[in-house]
mmCIF file of C-alpha atoms and ligand atoms in Angstrom:
data_model
loop_
_atom_site.group_PDB
_atom_site.id
_atom_site.type_symbol
_atom_site.label_atom_id
_atom_site.label_comp_id
_atom_site.label_asym_id
_atom_site.label_seq_id
_atom_site.Cartn_x
_atom_site.Cartn_y
_atom_site.Cartn_z
ATOM 1 C CA MET A 1 -155.235 -48.249 -69.570
ATOM 2 C CA ILE A 2 -158.427 -49.877 -69.202
ATOM 3 C CA GLU A 3 -158.927 -51.631 -66.540
ATOM 4 C CA LEU A 4 -161.500 -54.707 -66.072
ATOM 5 C CA HIS A 5 -162.698 -56.035 -63.234
ATOM 6 C CA GLN A 6 -163.336 -59.542 -63.444
ATOM 7 C CA PHE A 7 -162.542 -63.138 -62.580
ATOM 8 C CA ARG A 8 -159.368 -64.524 -63.365
ATOM 9 C CA PRO A 9 -159.870 -67.562 -66.208
ATOM 10 C CA PHE A 10 -160.872 -70.737 -64.806
ATOM 11 C CA TRP A 11 -161.245 -74.000 -66.425
ATOM 12 C CA GLY A 12 -159.058 -74.057 -69.159
ATOM 13 C CA LEU A 13 -162.140 -70.204 -70.265
ATOM 14 C CA PRO A 14 -160.832 -67.130 -71.314
ATOM 15 C CA ASN A 15 -163.556 -66.645 -68.399
ATOM 16 C CA ALA A 16 -166.416 -68.431 -66.523
ATOM 17 C CA SER A 17 -168.716 -66.263 -67.129
ATOM 18 C CA PRO A 18 -170.418 -65.630 -69.767
ATOM 19 C CA PHE A 19 -170.439 -61.858 -69.011
ATOM 20 C CA CYS A 20 -166.840 -60.962 -68.096
ATOM 21 C CA MET A 21 -165.709 -63.299 -71.617
ATOM 22 C CA LYS A 22 -168.641 -61.028 -73.354
ATOM 23 C CA VAL A 23 -166.875 -57.707 -72.721
ATOM 24 C CA GLU A 24 -163.264 -58.650 -73.124
ATOM 25 C CA THR A 25 -164.415 -60.233 -75.964
ATOM 26 C CA TYR A 26 -165.368 -57.017 -77.935
ATOM 27 C CA LEU A 27 -162.526 -55.572 -76.131
ATOM 28 C CA ARG A 28 -160.040 -57.891 -78.310
ATOM 29 C CA PHE A 29 -162.367 -58.324 -81.408
ATOM 30 C CA ARG A 30 -161.926 -54.060 -81.618
ATOM 31 C CA GLY A 31 -158.243 -53.966 -80.715
ATOM 32 C CA ILE A 32 -159.074 -51.519 -77.709
ATOM 33 C CA PRO A 33 -156.431 -51.703 -74.750
ATOM 34 C CA TYR A 34 -157.215 -53.487 -71.557
ATOM 35 C CA ARG A 35 -155.308 -54.430 -68.437
ATOM 36 C CA VAL A 36 -156.828 -57.383 -66.452
ATOM 37 C CA VAL A 37 -157.797 -56.649 -62.645
ATOM 38 C CA PRO A 38 -158.986 -60.407 -60.762
ATOM 39 C CA SER A 39 -162.352 -59.304 -58.972
ATOM 40 C CA GLY A 40 -164.992 -59.983 -57.871
ATOM 41 C CA PRO A 41 -168.924 -59.217 -57.419
ATOM 42 C CA ARG A 42 -168.378 -58.088 -54.557
ATOM 43 C CA LYS A 43 -165.894 -55.364 -55.307
ATOM 44 C CA SER A 44 -168.859 -53.861 -58.105
ATOM 45 C CA PRO A 45 -170.291 -50.533 -57.603
ATOM 46 C CA THR A 46 -173.579 -53.024 -58.734
ATOM 47 C CA GLY A 47 -172.533 -55.716 -56.998
ATOM 48 C CA LYS A 48 -171.938 -57.570 -60.801
ATOM 49 C CA ILE A 49 -168.943 -57.821 -63.234
ATOM 50 C CA PRO A 50 -167.139 -56.973 -64.237
ATOM 51 C CA PHE A 51 -166.978 -53.700 -64.945
ATOM 52 C CA ILE A 52 -164.283 -51.329 -66.234
ATOM 53 C CA VAL A 53 -162.823 -48.608 -64.934
ATOM 54 C CA GLU A 54 -161.890 -45.551 -67.176
ATOM 55 C CA ASP A 55 -160.202 -42.324 -66.103
ATOM 56 C CA GLY A 56 -160.905 -43.123 -62.123
ATOM 57 C CA ARG A 57 -164.909 -44.257 -63.586
ATOM 58 C CA SER A 58 -166.613 -46.874 -63.161
ATOM 59 C CA ILE A 59 -169.095 -48.560 -65.702
ATOM 60 C CA THR A 60 -170.790 -51.727 -64.737
ATOM 61 C CA ASP A 61 -173.469 -54.044 -67.316
ATOM 62 C CA SER A 62 -171.386 -55.366 -69.983
ATOM 63 C CA GLU A 63 -174.241 -54.593 -72.580
ATOM 64 C CA THR A 64 -173.676 -50.847 -70.832
ATOM 65 C CA ILE A 65 -169.723 -50.962 -70.859
ATOM 66 C CA ILE A 66 -170.189 -51.928 -74.677
ATOM 67 C CA HIS A 67 -172.519 -48.742 -75.064
ATOM 68 C CA HIS A 68 -169.738 -46.796 -74.338
ATOM 69 C CA PHE A 69 -166.678 -48.004 -76.151
ATOM 70 C CA GLU A 70 -169.444 -48.602 -79.794
ATOM 71 C CA ARG A 71 -169.708 -44.828 -79.228
ATOM 72 C CA ARG A 72 -166.545 -44.108 -80.034
ATOM 73 C CA GLU A 73 -166.015 -46.038 -83.099
ATOM 74 C CA PRO A 74 -166.329 -44.568 -86.876
ATOM 75 C CA VAL A 75 -168.121 -46.992 -87.620
ATOM 76 C CA HIS A 76 -171.121 -49.032 -84.984
ATOM 77 C CA LEU A 77 -170.673 -52.814 -84.978
ATOM 78 C CA ASP A 78 -174.888 -52.976 -85.986
ATOM 79 C CA ALA A 79 -174.458 -50.560 -88.421
ATOM 80 C CA GLY A 80 -175.911 -50.630 -91.188
ATOM 81 C CA LEU A 81 -179.279 -53.307 -90.135
ATOM 82 C CA SER A 82 -182.628 -53.011 -90.599
ATOM 83 C CA GLU A 83 -184.944 -52.520 -87.749
ATOM 84 C CA ALA A 84 -185.854 -55.972 -87.696
ATOM 85 C CA GLU A 85 -182.442 -57.033 -87.524
ATOM 86 C CA ARG A 86 -181.636 -54.803 -84.602
ATOM 87 C CA ALA A 87 -185.325 -56.279 -82.678
ATOM 88 C CA THR A 88 -184.209 -60.095 -83.141
ATOM 89 C CA ALA A 89 -180.671 -59.544 -82.591
ATOM 90 C CA PHE A 90 -182.902 -57.029 -79.297
ATOM 91 C CA PHE A 91 -184.576 -60.593 -78.984
ATOM 92 C CA VAL A 92 -182.463 -63.273 -79.186
ATOM 93 C CA ARG A 93 -179.255 -62.005 -76.921
ATOM 94 C CA GLU A 94 -182.197 -61.141 -74.125
ATOM 95 C CA LEU A 95 -182.848 -64.390 -74.253
ATOM 96 C CA VAL A 96 -179.437 -66.350 -74.910
ATOM 97 C CA GLU A 97 -178.713 -63.666 -71.509
ATOM 98 C CA GLU A 98 -181.070 -64.879 -69.513
ATOM 99 C CA GLN A 99 -181.546 -68.943 -70.302
ATOM 100 C CA LEU A 100 -178.071 -69.805 -71.157
ATOM 101 C CA TYR A 101 -177.009 -67.678 -68.059
ATOM 102 C CA TRP A 102 -178.776 -70.468 -65.955
ATOM 103 C CA GLN A 103 -178.179 -73.091 -67.527
ATOM 104 C CA VAL A 104 -174.362 -72.518 -67.288
ATOM 105 C CA THR A 105 -175.079 -71.948 -63.752
ATOM 106 C CA TYR A 106 -176.936 -75.403 -63.164
ATOM 107 C CA MET A 107 -174.921 -77.141 -64.986
ATOM 108 C CA ARG A 108 -171.962 -75.779 -62.638
ATOM 109 C CA TRP A 109 -173.781 -75.572 -59.753
ATOM 110 C CA GLY A 110 -177.283 -77.416 -59.866
ATOM 111 C CA ASP A 111 -176.649 -80.915 -62.074
ATOM 112 C CA PRO A 112 -175.261 -83.068 -58.541
ATOM 113 C CA ALA A 113 -172.689 -84.690 -62.056
ATOM 114 C CA GLY A 114 -171.795 -81.118 -62.649
ATOM 115 C CA TRP A 115 -171.045 -80.006 -58.767
ATOM 116 C CA ALA A 116 -169.215 -82.949 -58.093
ATOM 117 C CA VAL A 117 -166.366 -81.819 -60.943
ATOM 118 C CA PHE A 118 -167.116 -78.180 -60.190
ATOM 119 C CA ARG A 119 -166.770 -78.138 -57.292
ATOM 120 C CA PRO A 120 -163.322 -79.719 -55.893
ATOM 121 C CA ASP A 121 -161.514 -77.741 -58.890
ATOM 122 C CA LEU A 122 -163.797 -74.210 -57.761
ATOM 123 C CA VAL A 123 -161.789 -74.866 -53.863
ATOM 124 C CA LYS A 124 -158.726 -75.267 -55.531
ATOM 125 C CA TYR A 125 -159.493 -71.718 -57.596
ATOM 126 C CA LEU A 126 -160.780 -69.655 -54.551
ATOM 127 C CA PRO A 127 -159.116 -67.107 -51.641
ATOM 128 C CA LEU A 128 -159.199 -69.135 -49.073
ATOM 129 C CA GLY A 129 -161.869 -66.687 -47.129
ATOM 130 C CA MET A 130 -164.308 -67.941 -49.597
ATOM 131 C CA ARG A 131 -163.457 -71.739 -49.165
ATOM 132 C CA GLY A 132 -165.744 -73.144 -46.383
ATOM 133 C CA PRO A 133 -168.891 -71.374 -44.889
ATOM 134 C CA VAL A 134 -169.252 -68.370 -47.614
ATOM 135 C CA LEU A 135 -169.239 -71.064 -51.051
ATOM 136 C CA PHE A 136 -172.181 -72.989 -49.074
ATOM 137 C CA LEU A 137 -174.668 -69.713 -48.598
ATOM 138 C CA LEU A 138 -173.415 -69.351 -52.191
ATOM 139 C CA ARG A 139 -174.503 -72.224 -53.481
ATOM 140 C CA ARG A 140 -177.192 -72.280 -50.973
ATOM 141 C CA MET A 141 -178.220 -68.664 -52.940
ATOM 142 C CA LEU A 142 -177.818 -70.189 -55.627
ATOM 143 C CA LEU A 143 -180.044 -73.259 -55.391
ATOM 144 C CA ARG A 144 -182.836 -70.939 -54.442
ATOM 145 C CA GLN A 145 -182.942 -68.545 -57.686
ATOM 146 C CA MET A 146 -182.417 -71.768 -59.916
ATOM 147 C CA GLY A 147 -185.555 -72.868 -57.778
ATOM 148 C CA GLN A 148 -187.711 -69.868 -58.536
ATOM 149 C CA ARG A 149 -186.621 -71.302 -62.375
ATOM 150 C CA GLY A 150 -188.043 -74.123 -62.007
ATOM 151 C CA LEU A 151 -183.912 -76.079 -63.024
ATOM 152 C CA THR A 152 -183.736 -77.271 -59.945
ATOM 153 C CA ARG A 153 -187.206 -79.153 -59.495
ATOM 154 C CA ALA A 154 -187.295 -80.334 -62.362
ATOM 155 C CA ASP A 155 -184.219 -84.568 -63.398
ATOM 156 C CA PRO A 156 -181.230 -82.595 -64.949
ATOM 157 C CA GLN A 157 -182.725 -84.109 -68.338
ATOM 158 C CA GLY A 158 -185.572 -81.508 -67.828
ATOM 159 C CA ALA A 159 -183.838 -79.185 -66.465
ATOM 160 C CA TYR A 160 -181.785 -79.121 -69.832
ATOM 161 C CA ALA A 161 -184.408 -79.705 -71.796
ATOM 162 C CA ARG A 162 -184.801 -75.414 -72.752
ATOM 163 C CA GLY A 163 -180.659 -74.948 -72.961
ATOM 164 C CA LYS A 164 -181.473 -77.349 -75.965
ATOM 165 C CA ALA A 165 -184.473 -75.792 -77.076
ATOM 166 C CA VAL A 166 -182.174 -72.044 -77.248
ATOM 167 C CA LEU A 167 -179.394 -74.051 -78.905
ATOM 168 C CA ASP A 168 -181.851 -75.671 -81.807
ATOM 169 C CA ALA A 169 -183.039 -72.527 -82.044
ATOM 170 C CA LEU A 170 -179.443 -70.652 -82.703
ATOM 171 C CA ALA A 171 -178.676 -73.919 -84.541
ATOM 172 C CA GLY A 172 -181.977 -72.926 -86.791
ATOM 173 C CA LEU A 173 -182.015 -68.918 -87.040
ATOM 174 C CA LEU A 174 -178.301 -69.262 -88.524
ATOM 175 C CA GLY A 175 -178.213 -71.696 -90.897
ATOM 176 C CA ASP A 176 -175.182 -71.414 -93.060
ATOM 177 C CA LYS A 177 -174.271 -68.588 -92.871
ATOM 178 C CA PRO A 178 -170.916 -66.951 -91.104
ATOM 179 C CA TYR A 179 -172.487 -64.727 -88.322
ATOM 180 C CA LEU A 180 -175.670 -64.779 -86.792
ATOM 181 C CA LEU A 181 -176.709 -61.978 -88.642
ATOM 182 C CA GLY A 182 -175.612 -62.341 -92.241
ATOM 183 C CA ALA A 183 -172.280 -61.932 -93.129
ATOM 184 C CA GLU A 184 -170.378 -59.890 -90.528
ATOM 185 C CA PRO A 185 -169.999 -60.206 -86.771
ATOM 186 C CA ARG A 186 -171.947 -57.923 -84.443
ATOM 187 C CA SER A 187 -172.987 -57.001 -81.212
ATOM 188 C CA LEU A 188 -174.885 -60.059 -81.026
ATOM 189 C CA ASP A 189 -172.499 -62.428 -81.914
ATOM 190 C CA ILE A 190 -169.738 -61.376 -79.331
ATOM 191 C CA SER A 191 -172.486 -62.002 -76.041
ATOM 192 C CA LEU A 192 -173.870 -65.087 -78.668
ATOM 193 C CA TYR A 193 -170.530 -66.040 -78.709
ATOM 194 C CA ALA A 194 -169.435 -65.641 -74.604
ATOM 195 C CA PHE A 195 -171.887 -67.826 -74.196
ATOM 196 C CA LEU A 196 -171.941 -70.736 -76.416
ATOM 197 C CA ALA A 197 -168.024 -71.175 -75.150
ATOM 198 C CA ASN A 198 -168.598 -72.168 -71.763
ATOM 199 C CA ILE A 199 -171.320 -74.698 -72.270
ATOM 200 C CA LEU A 200 -169.219 -75.837 -75.571
ATOM 201 C CA ASP A 201 -165.559 -75.480 -74.453
ATOM 202 C CA GLN A 202 -165.627 -75.922 -70.804
ATOM 203 C CA PRO A 203 -163.940 -79.175 -69.202
ATOM 204 C CA HIS A 204 -166.389 -81.866 -67.929
ATOM 205 C CA GLY A 205 -169.343 -82.918 -70.719
ATOM 206 C CA ASN A 206 -172.990 -82.555 -69.922
ATOM 207 C CA PRO A 207 -176.245 -83.135 -71.242
ATOM 208 C CA LEU A 208 -176.692 -80.005 -73.029
ATOM 209 C CA GLN A 209 -173.292 -80.176 -74.284
ATOM 210 C CA ALA A 210 -173.626 -83.016 -76.024
ATOM 211 C CA HIS A 211 -176.295 -80.923 -77.232
ATOM 212 C CA GLY A 212 -174.369 -78.363 -78.627
ATOM 213 C CA LYS A 213 -172.036 -80.063 -79.541
ATOM 214 C CA ALA A 214 -173.387 -82.114 -82.254
ATOM 215 C CA LEU A 215 -175.188 -78.725 -83.604
ATOM 216 C CA VAL A 216 -172.773 -78.760 -86.594
ATOM 217 C CA ASN A 217 -172.922 -75.088 -87.554
ATOM 218 C CA LEU A 218 -172.787 -73.745 -83.934
ATOM 219 C CA VAL A 219 -169.531 -75.344 -83.357
ATOM 220 C CA GLY A 220 -168.666 -73.541 -86.533
ATOM 221 C CA TYR A 221 -169.736 -70.568 -85.743
ATOM 222 C CA CYS A 222 -168.469 -70.928 -82.257
ATOM 223 C CA ALA A 223 -164.121 -71.712 -83.872
ATOM 224 C CA ARG A 224 -165.011 -68.314 -86.363
ATOM 225 C CA MET A 225 -166.005 -66.563 -83.551
ATOM 226 C CA LYS A 226 -163.148 -67.979 -81.206
ATOM 227 C CA ALA A 227 -160.081 -67.673 -83.989
ATOM 228 C CA LEU A 228 -161.708 -63.630 -84.888
ATOM 229 C CA CYS A 229 -161.287 -63.098 -81.322
ATOM 230 C CA TRP A 230 -159.054 -65.314 -79.573
ATOM 231 C CA GLN A 231 -156.601 -66.339 -81.810
ATOM 232 C CA GLY A 232 -153.467 -67.418 -80.507
ATOM 233 C CA TRP A 233 -155.243 -67.227 -76.202
ATOM 234 C CA THR A 234 -153.636 -69.510 -73.645
ATOM 235 C CA LEU A 235 -153.608 -69.871 -70.560
HETATM 236 N N1 LIG B 1 -176.361 -57.259 -66.850
HETATM 237 C C1 LIG B 1 -175.192 -58.118 -65.646
HETATM 238 C C2 LIG B 1 -175.175 -59.312 -65.293
HETATM 239 C C3 LIG B 1 -173.752 -59.485 -64.918
HETATM 240 C C4 LIG B 1 -173.723 -60.552 -63.941
HETATM 241 O O1 LIG B 1 -174.873 -60.979 -63.742
HETATM 242 N N2 LIG B 1 -172.857 -60.731 -63.170
HETATM 243 C C5 LIG B 1 -172.530 -62.201 -62.099
HETATM 244 C C6 LIG B 1 -171.835 -63.288 -62.948
HETATM 245 S S1 LIG B 1 -171.686 -63.846 -64.250
HETATM 246 C C7 LIG B 1 -172.172 -61.648 -61.132
HETATM 247 O O2 LIG B 1 -171.953 -60.789 -60.807
HETATM 248 N N3 LIG B 1 -173.329 -61.884 -59.849
HETATM 249 C C8 LIG B 1 -173.071 -61.774 -58.825
HETATM 250 C C9 LIG B 1 -174.382 -61.444 -58.610
HETATM 251 O O3 LIG B 1 -175.479 -62.007 -58.764
HETATM 252 O O4 LIG B 1 -174.104 -61.666 -57.225
HETATM 253 C C10 LIG B 1 -173.700 -57.563 -67.135
HETATM 254 O O5 LIG B 1 -174.339 -58.120 -68.188
HETATM 255 O O6 LIG B 1 -172.983 -57.632 -67.187
#
């Protein structure tokens, strides 16, 4: 049985880490049996989660994990895509995983209104040993990393501007297609959905979520992906 090492569910989301949710969404989509092992970055060989363990061998990085399983499938998720579509998928995923990852981080750890509602629930969720100085140091590190990206140097309205632009571009690219690249879900959709769900489905609103919820085609897309991969899932 494949072990998926990742955070436990949080805030009604399958996973508050979009990278963990991406891998679990993929495993569910493919119907690959797995067992979740609650974990954290410090237990990972690379200091990042998710990672999987199969036959005693660890594999890290969400994209590497997905490729590892895709190699075994008779028909690859991205089969039939043109070179240009593959290139588009690559750029969109890179952009989403960089920009929206930091937007999700900012909305919880950086935005003062977001931190005010995230912190109390996070404290209850974390093991005792992580609640005091460790949490303080972790947030300080994240604030520094967000500062390097200019996020915490702007007011929240300014910080969310780039995230809103990314969501607008995604809605524009999706148009009235069922999935980002056409009629069939592709590997890009697995990643994109995990990031969008972390923005749209988190329980406390913020300007980025409000912006995303107004993009009707993106909301419909998330509902389709949820029905496809997470049907019947409850905490
Ligand atoms: N490129 C990695 C990124 C994974 C990642 O950044 N995971 C975060 C959790 S969402 C993490 O482990 N962060 C801990 C750290 O950077 O110290 C992937 O695709 O799996």
